[in-house]
XYZ file of C-alpha atoms in Angstrom:
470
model
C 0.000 0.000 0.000
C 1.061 3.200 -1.047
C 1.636 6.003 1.687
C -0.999 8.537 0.200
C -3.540 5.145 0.442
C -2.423 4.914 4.178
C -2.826 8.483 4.516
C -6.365 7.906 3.297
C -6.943 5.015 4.951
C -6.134 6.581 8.389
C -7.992 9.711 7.707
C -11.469 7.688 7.484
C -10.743 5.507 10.965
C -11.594 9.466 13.085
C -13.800 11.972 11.838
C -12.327 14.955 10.333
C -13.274 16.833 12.917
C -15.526 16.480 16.184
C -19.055 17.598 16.423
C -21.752 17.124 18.707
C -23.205 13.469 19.497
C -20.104 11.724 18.516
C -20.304 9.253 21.275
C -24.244 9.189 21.788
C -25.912 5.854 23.066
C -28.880 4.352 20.981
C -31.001 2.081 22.507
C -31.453 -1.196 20.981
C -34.650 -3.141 20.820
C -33.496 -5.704 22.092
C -31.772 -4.083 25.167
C -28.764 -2.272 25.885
C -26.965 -0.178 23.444
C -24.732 0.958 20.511
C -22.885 3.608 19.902
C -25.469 5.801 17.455
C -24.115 5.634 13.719
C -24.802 9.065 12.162
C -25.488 7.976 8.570
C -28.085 10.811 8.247
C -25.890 13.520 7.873
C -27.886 14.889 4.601
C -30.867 15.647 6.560
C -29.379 17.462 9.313
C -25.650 17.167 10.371
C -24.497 17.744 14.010
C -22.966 20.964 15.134
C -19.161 20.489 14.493
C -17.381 21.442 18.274
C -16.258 24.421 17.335
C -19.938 26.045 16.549
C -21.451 24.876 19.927
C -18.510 26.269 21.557
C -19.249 29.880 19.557
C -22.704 29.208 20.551
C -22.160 29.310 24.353
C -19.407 32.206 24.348
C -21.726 34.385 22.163
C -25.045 33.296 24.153
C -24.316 35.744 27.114
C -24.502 38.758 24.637
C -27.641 37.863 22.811
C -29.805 40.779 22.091
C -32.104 42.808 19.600
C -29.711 43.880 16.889
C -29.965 47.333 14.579
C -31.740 50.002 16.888
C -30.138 49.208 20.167
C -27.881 51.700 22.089
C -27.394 48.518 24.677
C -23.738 47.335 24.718
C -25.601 44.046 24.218
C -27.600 44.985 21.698
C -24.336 46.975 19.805
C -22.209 43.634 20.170
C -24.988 41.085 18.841
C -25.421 43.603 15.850
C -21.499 43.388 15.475
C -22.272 40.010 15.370
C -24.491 39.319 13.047
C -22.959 41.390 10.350
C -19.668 40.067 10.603
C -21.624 37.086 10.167
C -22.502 38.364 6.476
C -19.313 39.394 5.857
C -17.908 36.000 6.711
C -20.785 33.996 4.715
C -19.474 36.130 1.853
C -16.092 34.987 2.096
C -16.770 31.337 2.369
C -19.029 31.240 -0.850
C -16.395 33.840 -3.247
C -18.987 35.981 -3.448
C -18.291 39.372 -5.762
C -18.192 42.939 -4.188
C -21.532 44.276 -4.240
C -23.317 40.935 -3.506
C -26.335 40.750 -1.399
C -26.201 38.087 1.713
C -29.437 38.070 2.861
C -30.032 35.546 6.235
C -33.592 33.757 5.936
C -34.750 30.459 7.776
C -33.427 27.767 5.523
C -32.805 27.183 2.232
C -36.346 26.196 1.281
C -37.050 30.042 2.112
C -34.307 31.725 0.680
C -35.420 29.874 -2.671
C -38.969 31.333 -2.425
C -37.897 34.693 -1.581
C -35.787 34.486 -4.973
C -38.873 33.426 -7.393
C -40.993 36.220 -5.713
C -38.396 39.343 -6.621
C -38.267 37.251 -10.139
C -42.452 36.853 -9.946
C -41.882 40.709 -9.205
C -39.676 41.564 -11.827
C -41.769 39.270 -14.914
C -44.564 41.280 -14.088
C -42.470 44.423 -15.654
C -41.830 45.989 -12.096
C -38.924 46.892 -13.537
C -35.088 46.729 -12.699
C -31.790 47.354 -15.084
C -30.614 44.352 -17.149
C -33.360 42.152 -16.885
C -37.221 40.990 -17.671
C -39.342 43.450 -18.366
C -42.105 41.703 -19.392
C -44.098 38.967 -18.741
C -42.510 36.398 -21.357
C -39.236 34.961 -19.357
C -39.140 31.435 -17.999
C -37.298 29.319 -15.415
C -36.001 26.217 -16.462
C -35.102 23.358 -13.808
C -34.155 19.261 -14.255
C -36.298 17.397 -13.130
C -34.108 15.787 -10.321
C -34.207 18.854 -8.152
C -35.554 19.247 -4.620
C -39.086 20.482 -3.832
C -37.264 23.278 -2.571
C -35.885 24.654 -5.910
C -39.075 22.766 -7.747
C -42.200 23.824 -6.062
C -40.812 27.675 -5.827
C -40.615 27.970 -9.834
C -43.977 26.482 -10.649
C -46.102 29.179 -9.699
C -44.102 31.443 -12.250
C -43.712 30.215 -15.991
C -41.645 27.827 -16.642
C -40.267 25.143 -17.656
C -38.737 21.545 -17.048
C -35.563 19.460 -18.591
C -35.387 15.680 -18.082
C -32.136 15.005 -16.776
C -30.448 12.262 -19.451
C -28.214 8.901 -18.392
C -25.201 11.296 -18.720
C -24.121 14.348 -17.529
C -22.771 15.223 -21.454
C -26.392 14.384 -22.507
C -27.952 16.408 -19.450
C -26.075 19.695 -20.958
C -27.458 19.398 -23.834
C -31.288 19.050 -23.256
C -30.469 21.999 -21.251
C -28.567 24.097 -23.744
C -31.615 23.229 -26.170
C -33.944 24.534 -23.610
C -31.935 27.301 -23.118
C -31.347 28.040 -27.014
C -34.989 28.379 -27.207
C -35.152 31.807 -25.685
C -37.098 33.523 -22.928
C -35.364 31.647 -20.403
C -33.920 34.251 -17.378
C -33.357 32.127 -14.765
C -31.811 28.432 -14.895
C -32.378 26.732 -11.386
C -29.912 23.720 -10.710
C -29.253 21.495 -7.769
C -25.636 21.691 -6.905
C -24.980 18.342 -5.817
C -28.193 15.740 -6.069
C -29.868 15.127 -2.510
C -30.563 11.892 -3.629
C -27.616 10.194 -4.898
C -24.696 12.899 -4.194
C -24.089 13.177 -7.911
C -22.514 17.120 -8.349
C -23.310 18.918 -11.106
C -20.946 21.112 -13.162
C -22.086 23.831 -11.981
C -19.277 26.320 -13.884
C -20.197 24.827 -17.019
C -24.126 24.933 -16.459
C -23.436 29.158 -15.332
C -21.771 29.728 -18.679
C -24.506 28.239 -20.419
C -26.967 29.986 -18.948
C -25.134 33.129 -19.220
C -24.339 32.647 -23.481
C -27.866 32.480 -23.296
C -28.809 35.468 -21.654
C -30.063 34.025 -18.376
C -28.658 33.846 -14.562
C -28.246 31.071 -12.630
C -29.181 29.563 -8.987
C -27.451 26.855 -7.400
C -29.728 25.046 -4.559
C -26.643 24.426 -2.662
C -28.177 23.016 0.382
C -25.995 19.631 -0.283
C -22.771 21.076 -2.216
C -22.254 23.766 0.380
C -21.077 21.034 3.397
C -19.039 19.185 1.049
C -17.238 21.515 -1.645
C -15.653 25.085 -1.810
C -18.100 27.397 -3.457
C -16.912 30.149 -5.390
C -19.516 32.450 -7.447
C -17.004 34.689 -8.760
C -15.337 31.824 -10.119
C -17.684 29.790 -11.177
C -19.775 32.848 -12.599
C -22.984 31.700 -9.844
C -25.269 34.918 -9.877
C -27.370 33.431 -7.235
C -26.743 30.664 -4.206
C -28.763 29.302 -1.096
C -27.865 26.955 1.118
C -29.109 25.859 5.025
C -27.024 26.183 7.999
C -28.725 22.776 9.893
C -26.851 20.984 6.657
C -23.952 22.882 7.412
C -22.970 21.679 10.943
C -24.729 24.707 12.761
C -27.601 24.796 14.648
C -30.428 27.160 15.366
C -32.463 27.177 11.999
C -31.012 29.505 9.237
C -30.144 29.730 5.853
C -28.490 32.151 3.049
C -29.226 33.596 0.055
C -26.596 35.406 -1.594
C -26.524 36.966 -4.821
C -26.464 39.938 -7.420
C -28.133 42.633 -5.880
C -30.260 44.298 -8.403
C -33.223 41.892 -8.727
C -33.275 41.190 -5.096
C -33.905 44.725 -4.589
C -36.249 45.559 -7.321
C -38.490 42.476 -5.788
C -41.224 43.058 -3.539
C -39.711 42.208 0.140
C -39.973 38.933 1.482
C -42.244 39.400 4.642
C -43.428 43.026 5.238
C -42.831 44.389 8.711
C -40.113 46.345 10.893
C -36.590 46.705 9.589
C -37.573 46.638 5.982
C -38.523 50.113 5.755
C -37.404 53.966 5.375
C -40.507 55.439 6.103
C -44.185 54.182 7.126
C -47.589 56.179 6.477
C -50.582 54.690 7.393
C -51.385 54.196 3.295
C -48.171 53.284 2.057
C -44.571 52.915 2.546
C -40.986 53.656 1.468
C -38.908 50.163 1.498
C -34.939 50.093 1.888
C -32.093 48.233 -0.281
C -30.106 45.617 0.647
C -30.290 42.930 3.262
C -32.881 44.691 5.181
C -35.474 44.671 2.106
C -36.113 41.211 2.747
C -34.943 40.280 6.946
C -38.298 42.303 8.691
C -38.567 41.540 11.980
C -35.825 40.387 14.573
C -33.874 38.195 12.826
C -32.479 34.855 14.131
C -28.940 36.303 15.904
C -27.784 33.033 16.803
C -27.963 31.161 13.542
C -26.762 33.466 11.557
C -23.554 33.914 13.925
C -23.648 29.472 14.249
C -23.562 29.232 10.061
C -21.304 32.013 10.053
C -19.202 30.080 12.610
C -19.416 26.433 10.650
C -18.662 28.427 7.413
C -15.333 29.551 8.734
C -14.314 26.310 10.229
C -15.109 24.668 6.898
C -12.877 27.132 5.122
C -10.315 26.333 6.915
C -9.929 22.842 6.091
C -7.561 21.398 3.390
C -9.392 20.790 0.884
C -7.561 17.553 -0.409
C -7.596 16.152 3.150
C -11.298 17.007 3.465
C -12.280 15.575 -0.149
C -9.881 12.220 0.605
C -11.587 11.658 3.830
C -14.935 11.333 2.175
C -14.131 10.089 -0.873
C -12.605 6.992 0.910
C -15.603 6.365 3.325
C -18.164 6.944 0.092
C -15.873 4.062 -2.415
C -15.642 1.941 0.878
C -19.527 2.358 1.860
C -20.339 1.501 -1.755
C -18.340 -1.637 -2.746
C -19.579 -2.797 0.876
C -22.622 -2.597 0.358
C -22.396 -3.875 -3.617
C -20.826 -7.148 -2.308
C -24.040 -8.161 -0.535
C -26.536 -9.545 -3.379
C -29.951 -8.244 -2.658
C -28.717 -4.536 -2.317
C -28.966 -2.229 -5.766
C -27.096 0.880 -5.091
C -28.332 3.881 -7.420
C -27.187 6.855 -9.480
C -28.483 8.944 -12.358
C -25.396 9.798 -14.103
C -23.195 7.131 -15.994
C -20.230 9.671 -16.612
C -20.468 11.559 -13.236
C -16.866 12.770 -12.375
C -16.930 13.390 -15.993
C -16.942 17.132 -16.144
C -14.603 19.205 -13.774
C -16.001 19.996 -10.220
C -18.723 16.998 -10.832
C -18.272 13.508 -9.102
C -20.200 12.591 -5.696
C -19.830 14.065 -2.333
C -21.203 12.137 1.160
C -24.566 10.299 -0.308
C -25.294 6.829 -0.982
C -29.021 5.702 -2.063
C -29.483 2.429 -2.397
C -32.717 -0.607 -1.694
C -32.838 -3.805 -0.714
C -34.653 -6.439 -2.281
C -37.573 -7.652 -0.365
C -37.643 -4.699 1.943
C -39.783 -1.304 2.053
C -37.095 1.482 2.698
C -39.041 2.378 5.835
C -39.090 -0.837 7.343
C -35.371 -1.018 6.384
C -34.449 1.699 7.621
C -36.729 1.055 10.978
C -34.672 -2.278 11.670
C -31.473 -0.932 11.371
C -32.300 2.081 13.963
C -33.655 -0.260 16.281
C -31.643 -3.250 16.452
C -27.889 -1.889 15.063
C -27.859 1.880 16.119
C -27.598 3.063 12.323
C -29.346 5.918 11.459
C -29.905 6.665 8.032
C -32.624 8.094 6.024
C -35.525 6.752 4.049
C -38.699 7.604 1.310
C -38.828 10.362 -1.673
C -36.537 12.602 -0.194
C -38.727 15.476 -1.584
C -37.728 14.817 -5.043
C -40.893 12.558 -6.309
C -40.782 13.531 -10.039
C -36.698 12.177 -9.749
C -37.566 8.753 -8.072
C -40.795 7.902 -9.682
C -38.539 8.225 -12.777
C -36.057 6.057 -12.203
C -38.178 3.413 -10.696
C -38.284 3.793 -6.490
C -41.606 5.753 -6.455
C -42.432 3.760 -2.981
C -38.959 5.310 -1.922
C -35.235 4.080 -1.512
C -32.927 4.009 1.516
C -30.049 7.266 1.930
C -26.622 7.304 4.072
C -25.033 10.682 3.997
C -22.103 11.539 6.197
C -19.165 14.502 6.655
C -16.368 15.396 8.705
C -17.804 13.930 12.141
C -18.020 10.366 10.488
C -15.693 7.435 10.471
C -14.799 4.450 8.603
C -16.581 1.975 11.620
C -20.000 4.120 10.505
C -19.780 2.666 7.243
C -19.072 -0.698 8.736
C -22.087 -0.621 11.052
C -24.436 -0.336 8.040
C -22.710 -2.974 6.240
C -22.452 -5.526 8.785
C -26.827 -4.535 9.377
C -27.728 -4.708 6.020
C -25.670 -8.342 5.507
C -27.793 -9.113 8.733
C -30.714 -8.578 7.182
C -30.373 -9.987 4.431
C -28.922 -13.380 6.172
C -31.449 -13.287 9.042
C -34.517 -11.619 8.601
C -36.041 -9.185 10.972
C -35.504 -9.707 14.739
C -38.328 -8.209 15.848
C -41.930 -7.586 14.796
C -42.540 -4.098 12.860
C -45.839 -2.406 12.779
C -46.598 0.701 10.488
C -47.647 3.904 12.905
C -48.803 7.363 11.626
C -47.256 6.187 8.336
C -44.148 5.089 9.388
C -42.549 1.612 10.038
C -41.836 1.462 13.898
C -40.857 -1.520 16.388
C -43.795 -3.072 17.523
C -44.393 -2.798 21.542
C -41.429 -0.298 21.770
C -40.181 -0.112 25.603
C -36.764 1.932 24.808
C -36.012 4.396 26.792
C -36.160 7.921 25.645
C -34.717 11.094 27.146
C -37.852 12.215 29.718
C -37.677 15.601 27.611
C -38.645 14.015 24.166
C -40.576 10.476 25.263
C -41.233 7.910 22.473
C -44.676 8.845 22.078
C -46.952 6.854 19.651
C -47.769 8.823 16.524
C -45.054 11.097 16.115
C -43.024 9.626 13.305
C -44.320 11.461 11.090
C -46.600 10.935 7.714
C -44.343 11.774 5.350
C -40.785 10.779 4.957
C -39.243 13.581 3.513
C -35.194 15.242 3.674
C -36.386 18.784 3.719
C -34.254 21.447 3.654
């Protein structure tokens, strides 16, 4: 073995770095417990060390922000705009770009479609639609979140081909076609990890006379972003995907059609003057943040986005490159298992290739009951359903849903193993314990775990609808 392969090799036996809940103890079904195997990460990843640390130093100083005289109040506004500042840095963007904090990325995409709702209907702004003619175009193996957003607009939809060379051009087609301003593209897929070329799907767009957003809720954990670079006029992305707690997300962008849009939520802080029959609505940020915005998540992603930047990027790419090859050939070794992707060339383009996803099924199994067993009787958390991309997975044959492991810099190589050896249990042995379907979801029949007292195992509160929102 080489010494860059042991260098690899011992990289994936640690996480990359610590976060919260490394050493947490899931109970088993059938008593006692494991060691809780993260495999979820895609959902919601834990909050690296570093951010809860931030969390409790900055805690003490928590305050309204803007229009305080306080010393509290002065430092949490300090606070949250270094926050923008520092958000700025870690995506590349250009001088002059708007960071506007919003609760997720889910939101920061519907705030975008309503200043572009705003600006079809000829409400006017310099260099864009003035009429109500221009389109979006999306593939069809994005997330609700940058799906749902564009269909109340006009629009339209690409089928995403077998290749990533064949993908380019139904869009470059689409795009040749005219009235297209906006092309909305999933950075990296939440369903398989796939990335996109993102670069090379901006300078399309822009030949074309059309901007670009990148729903970057899964690229942003797992690659540098760079919209100078890359020529990205528009990116969102969540912090809870980003290691940081506390419920925020980004939009950041060019700033003309973001202030030419009608703001996001009307109320205090988006203003420069009120009458009772009208009102005078600022630039910037502030057009679309009214009310008191969420201090501590914006300071928590600012936090996570400056201890990602400062990782090596080779180091950080090997470590999850080698848990991703060694999840996948484990789990391709067992017969029964099908592990899926869309692309046949992906890694084809530069910047494409897979981050810290694996989807995959196993024959003779629901994903939820799958998934179910190997929460309850290995410790292995990972993720199951449509993963709020339905159009993608009905396509490609899972429309009842497929099984997802995603992982980052808190996971290690015995993660992997964990859902290896489980599966191969399964598969060998059967279920060890009878399932039952509750509120929609696949459950452990006569469940006597123990829960924290704070959040009991009540009955019923799975959950209806399996879904990785973001």
């Amino acid at each position: 073995m080489s010494s860059a392969t042991l260098e690899t090799a011992r990289l994936s036996d640690a996480p990359l770095l610590p976060v919260a809940g490394r050493d947490l103890a899931a109970p088993l079904i059938h008593g006692g417990t494991a060691r809780y195997a993260n495999l979820d990460y895609a959902a919601s990843a834990p909050a690296v060390d570093e951010v809860a640390a931030h969390l409790a130093e900055v805690l003490p100083y928590y305050a309204s922000v803007h229009r305080g005289a306080g010393f509290a109040s002065q430092v949490s506004t300090s606070l949250y705009e270094n926050a923008r500042r520092t958000v700025a840095d870690f995506v590349g963007a250009r001088p002059g770009d708007t960071v506007i904090f919003t609760r997720n990325t889910t939101d920061s995409l519907n705030l975008l479609a309503a200043c572009v709702e705003s600006l079809l209907a000829g409400q006017g702004r310099t260099g864009g639609p003035s009429n109500d003619h221009g389109e979006v175009l999306y593939l069809d193996i994005e997330h609700h979140a940058n799906l749902l957003p564009w269909q109340g607009l006009p629009h339209r939809s690409v089928v995403a081909g077998h290749t990533l060379e064949s993908t380019l051009g139904r869009v470059a087609t689409q795009l040749r076609a005219g009235n297209v301003v906006l092309l909305a593209v999933t950075g990296a897929s939440n369903v398989t990890g796939e990335v996109l070329p993102i670069a090379e799907l901006a300078a399309l767009a822009h030949r074309h006379g059309a901007r670009i957003v990148v729903d970057a809720a899964q690229l942003a954990p797992h690659r540098r972003l760079d919209l100078a670079r890359d020529g990205i006029d528009y990116v969102a992305f969540s912090g809870h995907k980003l290691y940081a707690p506390f419920g925020a997300g980004v939009l950041v962008g060019r700033p003309d059609w973001l202030d030419a849009g009608r703001p996001h939520l009307a109320g205090g802080g988006a203003v420069k003057d009120v009458r009772l029959e009208s009102v005078l609505w600022t630039d910037g940020p502030a057009r679309h943040e009214a009310g008191s915005p969420n201090v501590l998540g914006a300071a928590t992603l600012a936090k996570a986005a400056e201890v990602l930047a400062a990782l090596d990027a080779e180091t950080w790419h090997a470590h999850e490159q080698e848990l991703r090859s060694h999840l996948v050939a484990g789990l391709e070794a067992l017969d029964g298992v099908t592990v899926h992707q869309l692309f046949a060339d992906s890694g084809s383009y530069p910047g494409s290739g897979t981050i810290g996803v694996v989807n995959f099924s196993v024959e003779g199994y629901d994903a939820g009951l799958a998934a179910a067993y190997l929460s309850a009787e290995h410790g292995v958390g990972v993720r199951d359903g449509r993963f709020c991309a339905h159009p993608l997975l009905r396509r490609v044959g899972l429309a009842s849903g497929s099984l997802r492991a995603s992982f980052g810099v808190g996971s290690r190589r015995t993660d992997a193993d964990r859902l290896i050896d489980g599966v191969a249990a399964l598969l060998r042995d059967g279920l060890g314990w009878d399932y039952v379907v509750d509120a929609g979801r696949w459950v452990p029949a006569n469940d006597t775990r123990s829960f924290p007292s704070w959040a009991p195992n009540t009955p019923g509160t799975a959950g209806a609808a399996p879904c990785s929102t973001r």
